[in-house]
Tab-separated table of C-alpha atoms in Angstrom:
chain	number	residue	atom	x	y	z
A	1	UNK	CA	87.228	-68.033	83.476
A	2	UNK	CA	84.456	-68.142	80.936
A	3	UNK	CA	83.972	-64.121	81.395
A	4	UNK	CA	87.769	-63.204	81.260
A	5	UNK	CA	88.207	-65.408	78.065
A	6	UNK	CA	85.130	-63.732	76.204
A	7	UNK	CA	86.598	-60.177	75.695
A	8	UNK	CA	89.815	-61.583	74.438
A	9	UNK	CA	87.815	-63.624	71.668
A	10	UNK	CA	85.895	-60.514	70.539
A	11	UNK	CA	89.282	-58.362	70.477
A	12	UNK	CA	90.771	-61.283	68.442
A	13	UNK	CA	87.730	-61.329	65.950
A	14	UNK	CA	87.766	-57.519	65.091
A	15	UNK	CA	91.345	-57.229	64.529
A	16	UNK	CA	90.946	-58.703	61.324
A	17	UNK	CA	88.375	-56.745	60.076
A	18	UNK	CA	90.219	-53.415	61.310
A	19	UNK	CA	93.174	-54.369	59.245
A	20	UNK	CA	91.516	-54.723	56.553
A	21	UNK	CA	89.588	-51.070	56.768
A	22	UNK	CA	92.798	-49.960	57.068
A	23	UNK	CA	94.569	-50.864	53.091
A	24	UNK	CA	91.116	-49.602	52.027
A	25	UNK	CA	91.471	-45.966	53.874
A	26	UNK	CA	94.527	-45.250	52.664
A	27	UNK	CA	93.863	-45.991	48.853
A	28	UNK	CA	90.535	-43.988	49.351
A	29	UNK	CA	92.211	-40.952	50.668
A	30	UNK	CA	94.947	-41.470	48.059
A	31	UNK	CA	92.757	-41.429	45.424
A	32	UNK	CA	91.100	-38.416	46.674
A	33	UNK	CA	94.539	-36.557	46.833
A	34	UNK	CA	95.153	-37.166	43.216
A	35	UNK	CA	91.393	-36.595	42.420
A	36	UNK	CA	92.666	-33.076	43.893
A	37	UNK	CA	95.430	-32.602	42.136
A	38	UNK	CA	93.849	-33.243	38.678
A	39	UNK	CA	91.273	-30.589	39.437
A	40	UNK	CA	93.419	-28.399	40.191
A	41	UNK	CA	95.504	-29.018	37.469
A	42	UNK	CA	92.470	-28.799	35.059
A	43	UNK	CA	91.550	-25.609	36.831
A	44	UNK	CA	94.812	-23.837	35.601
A	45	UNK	CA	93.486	-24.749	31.838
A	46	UNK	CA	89.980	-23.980	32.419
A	47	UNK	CA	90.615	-21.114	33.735
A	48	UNK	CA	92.685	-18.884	30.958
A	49	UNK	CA	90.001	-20.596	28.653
A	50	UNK	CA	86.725	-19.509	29.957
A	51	UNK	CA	88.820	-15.466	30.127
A	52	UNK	CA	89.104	-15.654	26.432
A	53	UNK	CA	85.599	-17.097	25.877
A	54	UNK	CA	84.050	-14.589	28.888
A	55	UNK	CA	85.729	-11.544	27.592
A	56	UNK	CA	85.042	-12.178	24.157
A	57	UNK	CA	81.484	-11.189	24.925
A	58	UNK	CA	81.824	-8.933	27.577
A	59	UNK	CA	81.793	-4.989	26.082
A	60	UNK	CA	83.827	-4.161	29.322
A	61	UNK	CA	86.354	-7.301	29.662
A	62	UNK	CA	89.525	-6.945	31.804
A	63	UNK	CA	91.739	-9.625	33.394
A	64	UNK	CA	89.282	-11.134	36.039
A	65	UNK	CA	86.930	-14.093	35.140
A	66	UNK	CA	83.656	-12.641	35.657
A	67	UNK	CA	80.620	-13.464	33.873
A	68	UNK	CA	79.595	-10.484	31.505
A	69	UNK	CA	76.691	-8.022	32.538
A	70	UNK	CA	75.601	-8.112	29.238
A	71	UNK	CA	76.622	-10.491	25.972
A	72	UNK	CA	77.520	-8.606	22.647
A	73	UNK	CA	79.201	-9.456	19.776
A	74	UNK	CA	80.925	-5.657	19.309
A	75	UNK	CA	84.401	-7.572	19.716
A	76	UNK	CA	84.285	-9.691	17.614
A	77	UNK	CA	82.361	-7.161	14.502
A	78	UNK	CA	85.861	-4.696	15.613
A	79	UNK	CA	88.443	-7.375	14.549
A	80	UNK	CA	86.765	-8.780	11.444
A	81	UNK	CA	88.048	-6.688	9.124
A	82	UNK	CA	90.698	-7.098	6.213
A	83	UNK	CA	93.153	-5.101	7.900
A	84	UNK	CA	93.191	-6.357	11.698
A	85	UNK	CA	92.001	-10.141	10.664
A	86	UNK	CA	91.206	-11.172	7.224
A	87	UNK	CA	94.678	-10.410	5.673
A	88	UNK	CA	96.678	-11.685	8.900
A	89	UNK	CA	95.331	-14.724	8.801
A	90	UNK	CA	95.822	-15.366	4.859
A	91	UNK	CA	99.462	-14.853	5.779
A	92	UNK	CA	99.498	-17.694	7.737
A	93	UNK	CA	97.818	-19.979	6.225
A	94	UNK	CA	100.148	-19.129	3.221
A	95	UNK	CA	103.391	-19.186	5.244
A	96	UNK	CA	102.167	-22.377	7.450
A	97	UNK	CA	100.163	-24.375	5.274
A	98	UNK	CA	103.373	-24.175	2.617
A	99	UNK	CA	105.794	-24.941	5.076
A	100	UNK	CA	103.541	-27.834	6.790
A	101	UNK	CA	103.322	-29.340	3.360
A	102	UNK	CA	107.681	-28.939	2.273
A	103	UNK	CA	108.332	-30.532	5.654
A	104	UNK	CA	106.141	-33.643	5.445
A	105	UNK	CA	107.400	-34.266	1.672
A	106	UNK	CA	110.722	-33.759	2.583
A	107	UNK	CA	110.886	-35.498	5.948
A	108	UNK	CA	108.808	-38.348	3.972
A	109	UNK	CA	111.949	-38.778	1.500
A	110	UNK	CA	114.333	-38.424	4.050
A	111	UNK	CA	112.946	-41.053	6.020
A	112	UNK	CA	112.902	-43.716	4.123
A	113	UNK	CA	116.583	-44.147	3.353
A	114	UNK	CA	116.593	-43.950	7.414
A	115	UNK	CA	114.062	-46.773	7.833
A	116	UNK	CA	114.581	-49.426	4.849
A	117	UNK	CA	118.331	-49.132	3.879
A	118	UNK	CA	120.672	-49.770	7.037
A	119	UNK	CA	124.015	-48.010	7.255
A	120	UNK	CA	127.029	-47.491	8.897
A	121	UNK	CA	125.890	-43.636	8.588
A	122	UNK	CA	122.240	-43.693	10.103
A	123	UNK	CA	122.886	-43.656	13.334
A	124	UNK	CA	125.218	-40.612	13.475
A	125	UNK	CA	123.129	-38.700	10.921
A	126	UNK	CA	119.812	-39.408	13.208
A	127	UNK	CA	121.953	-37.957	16.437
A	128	UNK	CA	122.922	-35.028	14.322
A	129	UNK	CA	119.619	-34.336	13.067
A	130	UNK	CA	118.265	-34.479	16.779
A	131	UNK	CA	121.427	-32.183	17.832
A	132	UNK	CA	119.873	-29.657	15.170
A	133	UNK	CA	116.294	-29.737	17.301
A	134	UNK	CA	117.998	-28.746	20.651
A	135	UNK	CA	119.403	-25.340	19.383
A	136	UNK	CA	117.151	-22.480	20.295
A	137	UNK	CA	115.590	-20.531	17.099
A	138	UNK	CA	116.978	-17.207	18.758
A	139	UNK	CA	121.068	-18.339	18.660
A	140	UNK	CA	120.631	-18.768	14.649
A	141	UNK	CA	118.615	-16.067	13.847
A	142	UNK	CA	121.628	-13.390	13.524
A	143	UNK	CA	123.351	-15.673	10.874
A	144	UNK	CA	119.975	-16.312	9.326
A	145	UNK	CA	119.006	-12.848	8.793
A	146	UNK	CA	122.392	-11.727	7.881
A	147	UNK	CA	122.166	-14.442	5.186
A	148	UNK	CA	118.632	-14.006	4.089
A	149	UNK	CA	119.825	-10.536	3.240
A	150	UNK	CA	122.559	-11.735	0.690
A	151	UNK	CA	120.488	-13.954	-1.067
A	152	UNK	CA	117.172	-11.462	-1.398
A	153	UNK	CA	115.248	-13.749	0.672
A	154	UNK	CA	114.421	-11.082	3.751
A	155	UNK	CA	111.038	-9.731	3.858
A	156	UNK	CA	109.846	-12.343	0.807
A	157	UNK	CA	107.261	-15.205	2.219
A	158	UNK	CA	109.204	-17.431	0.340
A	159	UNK	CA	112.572	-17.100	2.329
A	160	UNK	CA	110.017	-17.751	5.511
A	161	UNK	CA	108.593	-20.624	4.180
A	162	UNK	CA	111.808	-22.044	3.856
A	163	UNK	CA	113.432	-21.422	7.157
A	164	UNK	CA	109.898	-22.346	8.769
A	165	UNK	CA	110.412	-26.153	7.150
A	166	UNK	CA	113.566	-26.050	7.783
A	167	UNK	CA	112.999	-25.061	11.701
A	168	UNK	CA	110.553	-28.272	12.139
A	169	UNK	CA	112.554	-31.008	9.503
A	170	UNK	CA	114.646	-32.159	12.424
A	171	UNK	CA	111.623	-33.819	14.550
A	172	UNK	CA	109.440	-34.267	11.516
A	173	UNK	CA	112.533	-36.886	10.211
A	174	UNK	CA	112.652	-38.282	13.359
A	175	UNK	CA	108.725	-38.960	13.714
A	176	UNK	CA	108.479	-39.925	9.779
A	177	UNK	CA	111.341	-42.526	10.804
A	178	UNK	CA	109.701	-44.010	13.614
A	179	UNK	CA	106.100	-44.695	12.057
A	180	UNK	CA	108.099	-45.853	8.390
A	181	UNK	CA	109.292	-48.441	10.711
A	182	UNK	CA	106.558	-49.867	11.471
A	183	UNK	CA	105.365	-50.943	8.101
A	184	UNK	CA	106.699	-54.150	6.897
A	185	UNK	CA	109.202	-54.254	4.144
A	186	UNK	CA	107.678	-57.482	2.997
A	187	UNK	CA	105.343	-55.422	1.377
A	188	UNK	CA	107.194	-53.190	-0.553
A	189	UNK	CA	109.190	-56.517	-1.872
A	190	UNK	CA	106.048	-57.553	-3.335
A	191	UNK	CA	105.261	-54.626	-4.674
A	192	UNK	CA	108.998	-54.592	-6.204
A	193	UNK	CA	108.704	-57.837	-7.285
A	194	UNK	CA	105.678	-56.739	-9.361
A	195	UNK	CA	108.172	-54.071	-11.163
A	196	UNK	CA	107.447	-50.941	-8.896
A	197	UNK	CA	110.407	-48.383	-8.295
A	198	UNK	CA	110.893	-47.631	-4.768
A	199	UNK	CA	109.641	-43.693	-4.829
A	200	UNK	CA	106.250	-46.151	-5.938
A	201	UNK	CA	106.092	-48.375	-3.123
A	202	UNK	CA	106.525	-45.307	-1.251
A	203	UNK	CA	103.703	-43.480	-2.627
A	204	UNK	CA	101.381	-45.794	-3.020
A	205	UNK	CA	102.283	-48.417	-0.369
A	206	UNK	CA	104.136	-46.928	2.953
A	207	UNK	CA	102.421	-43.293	2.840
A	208	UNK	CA	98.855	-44.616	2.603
A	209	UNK	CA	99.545	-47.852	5.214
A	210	UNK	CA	101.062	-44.805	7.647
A	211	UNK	CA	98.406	-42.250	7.633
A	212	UNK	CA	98.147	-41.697	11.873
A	213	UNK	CA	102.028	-40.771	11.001
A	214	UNK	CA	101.625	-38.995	8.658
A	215	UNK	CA	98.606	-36.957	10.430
A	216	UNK	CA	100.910	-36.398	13.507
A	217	UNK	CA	103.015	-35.109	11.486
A	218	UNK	CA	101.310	-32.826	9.979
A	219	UNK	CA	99.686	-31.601	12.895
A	220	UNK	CA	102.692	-30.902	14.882
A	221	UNK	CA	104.417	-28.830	12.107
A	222	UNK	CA	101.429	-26.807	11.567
A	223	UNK	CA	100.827	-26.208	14.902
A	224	UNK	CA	104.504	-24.956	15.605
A	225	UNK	CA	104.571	-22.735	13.132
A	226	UNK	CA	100.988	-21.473	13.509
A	227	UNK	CA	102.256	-19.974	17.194
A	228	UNK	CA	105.603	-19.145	16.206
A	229	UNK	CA	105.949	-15.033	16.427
A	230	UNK	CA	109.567	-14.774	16.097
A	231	UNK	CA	110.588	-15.943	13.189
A	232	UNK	CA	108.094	-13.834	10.922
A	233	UNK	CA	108.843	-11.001	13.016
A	234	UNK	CA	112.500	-10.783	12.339
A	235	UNK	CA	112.367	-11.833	8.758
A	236	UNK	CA	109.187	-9.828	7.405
A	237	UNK	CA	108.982	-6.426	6.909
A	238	UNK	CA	106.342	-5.192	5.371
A	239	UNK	CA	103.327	-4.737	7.731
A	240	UNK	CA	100.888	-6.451	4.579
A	241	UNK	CA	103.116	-9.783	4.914
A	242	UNK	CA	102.888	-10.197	8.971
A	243	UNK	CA	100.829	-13.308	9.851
A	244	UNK	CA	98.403	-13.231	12.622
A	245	UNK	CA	101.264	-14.117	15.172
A	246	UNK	CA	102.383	-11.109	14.928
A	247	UNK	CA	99.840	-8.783	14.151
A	248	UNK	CA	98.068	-10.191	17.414
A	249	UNK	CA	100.790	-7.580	19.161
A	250	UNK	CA	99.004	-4.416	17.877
A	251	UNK	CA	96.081	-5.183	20.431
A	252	UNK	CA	98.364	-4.088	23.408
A	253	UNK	CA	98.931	-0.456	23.229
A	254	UNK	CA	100.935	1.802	25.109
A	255	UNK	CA	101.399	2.797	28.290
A	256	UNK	CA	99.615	-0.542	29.532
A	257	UNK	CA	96.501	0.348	27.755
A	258	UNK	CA	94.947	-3.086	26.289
A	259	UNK	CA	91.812	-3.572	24.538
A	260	UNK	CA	91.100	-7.194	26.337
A	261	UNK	CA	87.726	-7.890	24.614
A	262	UNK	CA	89.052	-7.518	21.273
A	263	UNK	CA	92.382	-9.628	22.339
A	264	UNK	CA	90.032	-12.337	23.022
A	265	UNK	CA	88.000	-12.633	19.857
A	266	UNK	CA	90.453	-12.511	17.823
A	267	UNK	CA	92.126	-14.965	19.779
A	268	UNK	CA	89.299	-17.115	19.349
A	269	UNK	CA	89.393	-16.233	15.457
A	270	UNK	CA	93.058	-17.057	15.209
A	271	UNK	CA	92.360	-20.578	17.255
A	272	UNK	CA	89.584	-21.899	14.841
A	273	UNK	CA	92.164	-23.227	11.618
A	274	UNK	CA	94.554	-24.975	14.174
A	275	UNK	CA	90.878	-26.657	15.671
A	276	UNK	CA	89.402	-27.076	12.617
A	277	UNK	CA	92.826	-28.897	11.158
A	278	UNK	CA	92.458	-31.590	14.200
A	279	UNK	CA	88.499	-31.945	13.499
A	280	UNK	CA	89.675	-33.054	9.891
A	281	UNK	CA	92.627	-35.080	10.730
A	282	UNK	CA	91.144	-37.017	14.418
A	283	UNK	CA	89.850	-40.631	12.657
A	284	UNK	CA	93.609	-40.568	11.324
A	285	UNK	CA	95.639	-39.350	14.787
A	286	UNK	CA	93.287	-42.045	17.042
A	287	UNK	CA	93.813	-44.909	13.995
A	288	UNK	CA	96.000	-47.645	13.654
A	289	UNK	CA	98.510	-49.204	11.019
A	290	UNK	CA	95.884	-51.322	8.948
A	291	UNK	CA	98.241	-54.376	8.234
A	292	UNK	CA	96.596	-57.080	10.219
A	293	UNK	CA	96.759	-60.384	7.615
A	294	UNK	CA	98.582	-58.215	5.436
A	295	UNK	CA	101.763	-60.692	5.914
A	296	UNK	CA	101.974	-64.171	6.129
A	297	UNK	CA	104.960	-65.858	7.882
C-alpha cells in the first residue's frame, strides 16, 4: 500500500508546479513574438535610412544597402551649389516658413472664439472645418489653378503661400482648439478684471500658458508643407521659384538613368531644416501646461 500510494503523492505535488510553468511559457514566447514584430517593423525604417546615409558616401551607390568600398564626399560637393541646392531650399523656407507662420496666427484667432465663447454654431462649423481636411489636395486643384489665374496669383510665391495655409488651417483649428481648452478661463477673467481686452489675454496669457500646442502646431504645418511636391508644382512656373520638393525630381533622368549618390545627399541636405526645427522646438513638444496652483477653487 505504502509503495502504490507514493507515486500518486509525487504526481500530485508536481502538478502544481507544471501549471504554473505553463502561464509563464506562454507570456515568454508572446513576448518574444512581439519582440519580433517590432524588429521587424524597425527594420523597414532602418533600412531606407542607412540607403540614404550609405549611398551618400558611396562614389558608386545604387539601390542595394551595401557598405561603400570607399567613403567620399564627391556627392555631396555635386549638389551644393546655388542652382541644384542653395536656391531650392531658400524657396522653401520662404514658401513654408511664411505659410507655417499665417496658419498658426490664424488658426490661433480662430480658435479662441471656438474654445471660450459657446454657440449654437461651433459645433457645425468644427464638423465643417474637419469636412474641409478629408478632401484630397488633387480634386481642388483644377478650380484652384483656374482661379489663381484670374486673380494674378499663378506662378507668384505669394498665391502659394496662401493656398499652402490655407491647405493645413483645417487641422491646425482643430489642434489650436483642443490645447486652448485646456487653459482655464479663470485666468483670463482675472486678467479682464484687471482691464485687459481679450486679443491681450490671448497674447500674453493663453499663447504663452500653451506653448507644447502651439509647438505641435507648428511642427505639423511645417512639416506638411516642407514634403508637399504638388502644390508648388502646379502653381509655380518659373524654374528659379521651385522649392526643393520639386527640384529633388531633376535627379532622376531619363530612360531610368538615376544618379543615386547625389539623390541621397541632397536628401540628407533637404532633411536637416525639418530636424533642426524639432531640435529647437523638443523641451516645448515633451512639456506640459504650467498651471499647477495657478487656480484656486
Amino acid at each position: 500500500m505504502a509503495s502504490t500510494l507514493a507515486p500518486r503523492t509525487a504526481r500530485k505535488t508536481r502538478t502544481p508546479a507544471a501549471s504554473r510553468r505553463t502561464p509563464t511559457s506562454r507570456r515568454t514566447r508572446r513576448r518574444l513574438a512581439a519582440d519580433a514584430g517590432l524588429l521587424a517593423a524597425a527594420a523597414a525604417f532602418v533600412l531606407p535610412l542607412a540607403w540614404v546615409v550609405l549611398s551618400a558616401l558611396d562614389p558608386r551607390a545604387s539601390l542595394r544597402v551595401k557598405v561603400p568600398d570607399g567613403v567620399t564626399l564627391d556627392n555631396f560637393d555635386a549638389i551644393l551649389t546655388p542652382e541644384i541646392t542653395f536656391t531650392p531650399l531658400l524657396n522653401s523656407l520662404v514658401l513654408c516658413g511664411g505659410a507655417t507662420a499665417l496658419t498658426v496666427v490664424c488658426a490661433a484667432l480662430a480658435a479662441y472664439p471656438l474654445s471660450r465663447f459657446p454657440s449654437r454654431l461651433n459645433r457645425p462649423f468644427l464638423l465643417t472645418v474637419l469636412f474641409a481636411t478629408s478632401l484630397p489636395i488633387t480634386a481642388i486643384m483644377v478650380p484652384v489653378y483656374a482661379l489663381f489665374v484670374r486673380v494674378n496669383l499663378i506662378d507668384t510665391m505669394q498665391g502659394t503661400i496662401f493656398f499652402f495655409a490655407a491647405s493645413q488651417l483645417p487641422f491646425a483649428i482643430w489642434l489650436m482648439k483642443n490645447f486652448m481648452d485646456g487653459v482655464p478661463k479663470e485666468l483670463e477673467e482675472a486678467a479682464w478684471t484687471d482691464g485687459a481686452s481679450s486679443l491681450q489675454s490671448l497674447l500674453r496669457i493663453v499663447l504663452p500658458l500653451m506653448g507644447p500646442g502651439v509647438a505641435v502646431v507648428t511642427v505639423f504645418s511645417f512639416v506638411m508643407m516642407w514634403g508637399n511636391f504638388f502644390v508648388p508644382f502646379m502653381l509655380l512656373l518659373t524654374p528659379d521659384q521651385m522649392p526643393a520638393s520639386v527640384s529633388i525630381n531633376d535627379f532622376f533622368g531619363n530612360r531610368g538613368m538615376v544618379a543615386y549618390g547625389q539623390l541621397a545627399a541632397f536628401s540628407i541636405v533637404y532633411s536637416t531644416p525639418v530636424i533642426l526645427l524639432y531640435v529647437l522646438i523638443s523641451r516645448r513638444l515633451g512639456g506640459g501646461f504650467a498651471l499647477g496652483g495657478a487656480v484656486k477653487g
